[in-house]
Structure formats: structure tokens, C-alpha cells
């Protein structure tokens, strides 16, 4: 079955909202219609994941709530009016989706928790849901984006992919006895790493197949990201 992409997008969201072109995502999603879009972001001051129903009947919101509850999470569903998110979608997409949902993640959970969230929601990709994992870098100096060529970030992704290969090759008992379970229990406090971990799991725990980037304005503020295409 065909899957829609998972995109990890790093940028200053306020700058992107004012940018009315397809930016670096153009070749992947610009000019196409998507009936349903899921945004995954991080939220300040929240203690557990929460689901925002921004447009549509809320079918995806209810499905997500069920999928996450099966993994031990207890997300509430809220229906705020969000003009800002709709402006953001106009900068990302050429056509507004009928169903728009946002999953806001809290920081401070274990790496394994973010992985479980991504794995549980991967089924949405087979149901014509475009997933955009949005890393807002407004607090970075200059309001730019995370450098996807950063050596530490590349090593992080490759390390995750190697761990996944080993866990697939080992029995469950052998893997649980390994050292990896010790690091899984450490809380993640960096929003970028929290969102990227979720995106990686949504992408089938593989190295992303696409990289993209562009300048958003004359001040050299940038958008960059990864794409898991299958």
C-alpha cells in the first residue's frame, strides 16, 4: 500500500507564515491536494501529548487518540480556533486540507516514548494523511533553522538506524538485555530531538530519503528538512 511522506521541517514558524510560496518543500508537496494533514509540534508548558482539531470533522483526531491510548498515553482533544496555523498551511500547501489535526508533544519523556508515538501513528500514512513534523526554531539566534548537515545530527540518525537494524536481528530477550534500554530511559529535553525522534519512527526507522532547504527572506532566514518518502 502506498504511504504519504513524513516530513521533518525546521524553520522559524513566524517567518514561514509570512512566506507565501512553496519554499524548499515545493518539489515534494507543492501543487498537490491532500485531504488530511497532521502537524506534529512541541508545546511549552504541557505535561503530556495533546491533540488539536483545527479543521474538519475530527475523524483523524479520534483515531489518533485511540492509537495513542493503546500505547499508554492519555491525550485530550481540543478544538481551538487557530488562524496562525491556517496561515502556516497556506505557506506549506497550495490547497487547504479538509482535515487538519495537530499533535503537540511535551518534552521530558524518554526516547522510547517518542518512538512509540511515531510507530503507533505510522498507520495514518497508509490512510492518506500527510504528516509534517514541525520544529519551530524561533528561539535560535537569528531565527534560522537546524543545519541538517550538522555532523552530530547525522550521527544521531545513523545511530538510530543501526540500533533498529540490530534490534531486528536480535531476539527480544537479547535486545532487552542490551545497553540500549538504559539510554532509552533518559528524558529528552531538546524539542528538536523529540520531534526528530518521532519523525524517524514515523518514517519506518530508516534514514530519510530526501533533504531540502531554501532561504525564506532577504535576511537569510532558512527552512530545511528531511523527507521519508516510503
XYZ file of C-alpha atoms in Angstrom:
230
model
C 0.000 0.000 0.000
C 1.282 3.480 -0.852
C 2.235 5.767 2.010
C 2.235 9.545 2.013
C 5.507 11.196 3.064
C 6.629 12.141 6.546
C 8.392 15.496 6.567
C 10.596 16.986 9.264
C 10.640 20.763 8.766
C 12.965 23.053 10.700
C 12.338 26.788 10.447
C 11.138 29.916 12.208
C 7.379 29.369 12.003
C 6.563 33.071 12.217
C 8.785 33.749 9.213
C 7.331 30.823 7.286
C 3.776 32.045 7.871
C 4.665 35.237 6.016
C 6.192 33.272 3.155
C 3.524 32.575 0.530
C 5.479 30.268 -1.772
C 6.268 26.599 -1.764
C 9.753 27.166 -0.286
C 12.067 24.148 -0.142
C 9.118 21.773 0.058
C 7.900 22.703 -3.413
C 9.139 19.634 -5.272
C 7.659 17.297 -2.665
C 4.228 18.667 -1.771
C 3.530 21.971 -3.532
C 0.753 21.835 -6.122
C -0.806 18.650 -4.723
C -4.048 18.268 -2.799
C -4.120 16.424 0.498
C -7.423 15.595 2.132
C -5.852 15.238 5.544
C -2.757 16.747 7.183
C -1.255 16.055 10.594
C 1.141 18.559 12.150
C 3.390 17.322 14.957
C 4.932 20.064 17.069
C 6.238 20.659 20.577
C 4.318 22.599 23.203
C 5.646 24.700 26.042
C 4.198 24.123 29.479
C 2.298 20.931 28.686
C 2.850 17.750 30.667
C 1.544 15.178 28.189
C 0.750 14.992 24.473
C -2.404 16.772 23.360
C -4.412 16.680 20.139
C -5.775 19.809 18.475
C -8.624 19.520 15.979
C -8.055 22.550 13.752
C -10.315 21.806 10.769
C -12.682 19.090 9.640
C -14.900 16.610 11.456
C -12.189 15.365 13.814
C -12.043 11.825 12.427
C -8.237 11.765 12.492
C -8.165 13.273 15.980
C -10.326 10.461 17.359
C -8.260 7.812 15.567
C -5.025 9.281 16.917
C -6.426 9.387 20.416
C -7.291 5.683 20.181
C -3.883 4.740 18.764
C -2.039 6.652 21.482
C -4.244 5.304 24.256
C -3.308 1.804 23.130
C 0.317 2.782 23.845
C -0.460 4.052 27.336
C -0.787 7.759 26.583
C -3.863 9.796 27.521
C -4.068 12.758 25.125
C -7.041 15.084 25.333
C -8.680 16.537 22.209
C -9.113 20.298 21.973
C -10.718 22.449 19.289
C -9.042 25.876 19.349
C -9.515 28.477 16.642
C -6.117 28.882 15.024
C -5.775 31.483 12.282
C -1.990 31.192 12.642
C -1.931 27.501 11.766
C -4.128 28.057 8.736
C -1.763 30.794 7.548
C 1.107 28.386 8.075
C -0.589 25.708 5.964
C -1.073 28.240 3.158
C 2.704 28.700 3.113
C 3.302 24.936 3.029
C 0.478 23.723 0.781
C -1.175 25.002 -2.361
C -4.604 23.779 -1.247
C -6.142 23.688 2.233
C -6.846 20.157 3.528
C -10.321 19.190 4.627
C -8.984 17.634 7.821
C -6.240 19.383 9.799
C -5.035 17.984 13.097
C -2.082 18.867 15.306
C -0.335 16.682 17.863
C 1.595 18.745 20.398
C 4.327 16.829 22.186
C 5.699 17.697 25.588
C 9.407 17.456 26.219
C 10.879 15.377 29.028
C 9.662 11.921 28.017
C 12.013 9.022 27.333
C 13.326 8.444 23.829
C 11.363 5.185 23.716
C 8.130 7.132 24.348
C 8.639 9.343 21.295
C 9.471 6.263 19.251
C 6.295 4.526 20.372
C 4.261 7.575 19.400
C 5.789 7.606 15.929
C 5.378 3.877 15.427
C 1.754 3.925 16.578
C 0.861 6.746 14.172
C 2.653 5.296 11.148
C -0.591 3.642 10.072
C -2.005 7.117 9.306
C 0.354 7.363 6.338
C -1.483 4.453 4.726
C -4.772 6.302 5.180
C -3.866 9.318 3.017
C -2.632 11.513 5.868
C 0.339 13.781 5.142
C 2.487 14.134 8.280
C 4.567 17.281 8.828
C 6.796 17.299 11.920
C 7.388 20.972 12.599
C 10.442 22.142 14.540
C 9.973 25.827 15.390
C 13.407 27.438 15.756
C 12.164 30.891 16.816
C 14.382 30.802 19.897
C 17.560 30.154 17.920
C 19.925 33.063 17.364
C 18.957 34.661 14.063
C 15.738 32.652 13.841
C 17.235 30.299 11.274
C 16.891 26.518 11.109
C 18.729 23.455 12.315
C 21.602 22.582 9.987
C 20.747 19.204 8.541
C 24.390 18.821 7.515
C 25.432 19.048 11.162
C 27.683 16.094 11.961
C 26.058 15.435 15.326
C 22.587 15.310 13.779
C 23.726 12.940 11.015
C 25.413 10.678 13.541
C 22.246 10.677 15.620
C 20.133 9.469 12.694
C 22.673 6.855 11.624
C 22.959 5.635 15.217
C 19.188 5.231 15.438
C 19.113 3.336 12.135
C 21.906 0.978 13.254
C 20.110 0.341 16.550
C 16.963 -0.542 14.633
C 18.862 -2.998 12.439
C 20.398 -4.673 15.476
C 17.081 -4.885 17.305
C 15.502 -6.522 14.255
C 18.290 -9.111 14.122
C 18.323 -9.920 17.840
C 15.676 -11.725 19.831
C 13.500 -9.656 22.144
C 15.216 -11.022 25.249
C 18.695 -10.265 23.882
C 17.741 -6.730 22.933
C 16.125 -6.017 26.318
C 19.324 -7.189 27.993
C 21.454 -4.780 25.957
C 22.730 -1.356 26.921
C 20.305 0.445 24.620
C 17.452 0.137 27.119
C 19.451 2.190 29.612
C 19.703 5.206 27.331
C 16.037 4.892 26.372
C 15.034 5.868 29.891
C 16.770 9.254 29.828
C 14.360 12.161 29.357
C 14.724 14.207 26.177
C 14.530 17.934 26.796
C 15.521 19.295 23.361
C 12.339 19.902 21.302
C 14.225 19.305 18.053
C 15.397 15.859 19.166
C 11.917 14.990 20.490
C 10.268 15.831 17.170
C 13.023 14.267 15.058
C 12.818 11.034 17.059
C 9.074 10.879 16.387
C 9.572 11.643 12.683
C 12.241 8.942 12.405
C 9.878 6.326 13.841
C 7.027 7.519 11.611
C 9.375 7.035 8.665
C 9.850 3.357 9.427
C 13.047 3.902 11.493
C 15.089 4.447 8.337
C 17.494 7.092 7.116
C 15.425 9.801 5.327
C 15.414 9.599 1.554
C 15.210 13.358 0.909
C 16.805 16.555 2.168
C 15.552 20.010 1.237
C 16.220 23.631 2.096
C 15.775 27.208 0.965
C 16.004 30.828 2.062
C 12.746 32.335 3.242
C 13.647 36.013 3.010
C 16.394 38.527 2.339
C 17.599 38.188 5.925
C 18.778 34.670 5.012
C 16.330 33.001 7.384
C 16.050 29.434 6.185
C 13.841 26.388 6.005
C 15.377 22.937 5.905
C 14.191 19.425 6.417
C 14.149 15.701 5.816
C 11.612 13.593 3.967
C 10.725 9.942 4.459
C 9.042 9.032 1.204
C 8.275 5.328 1.670
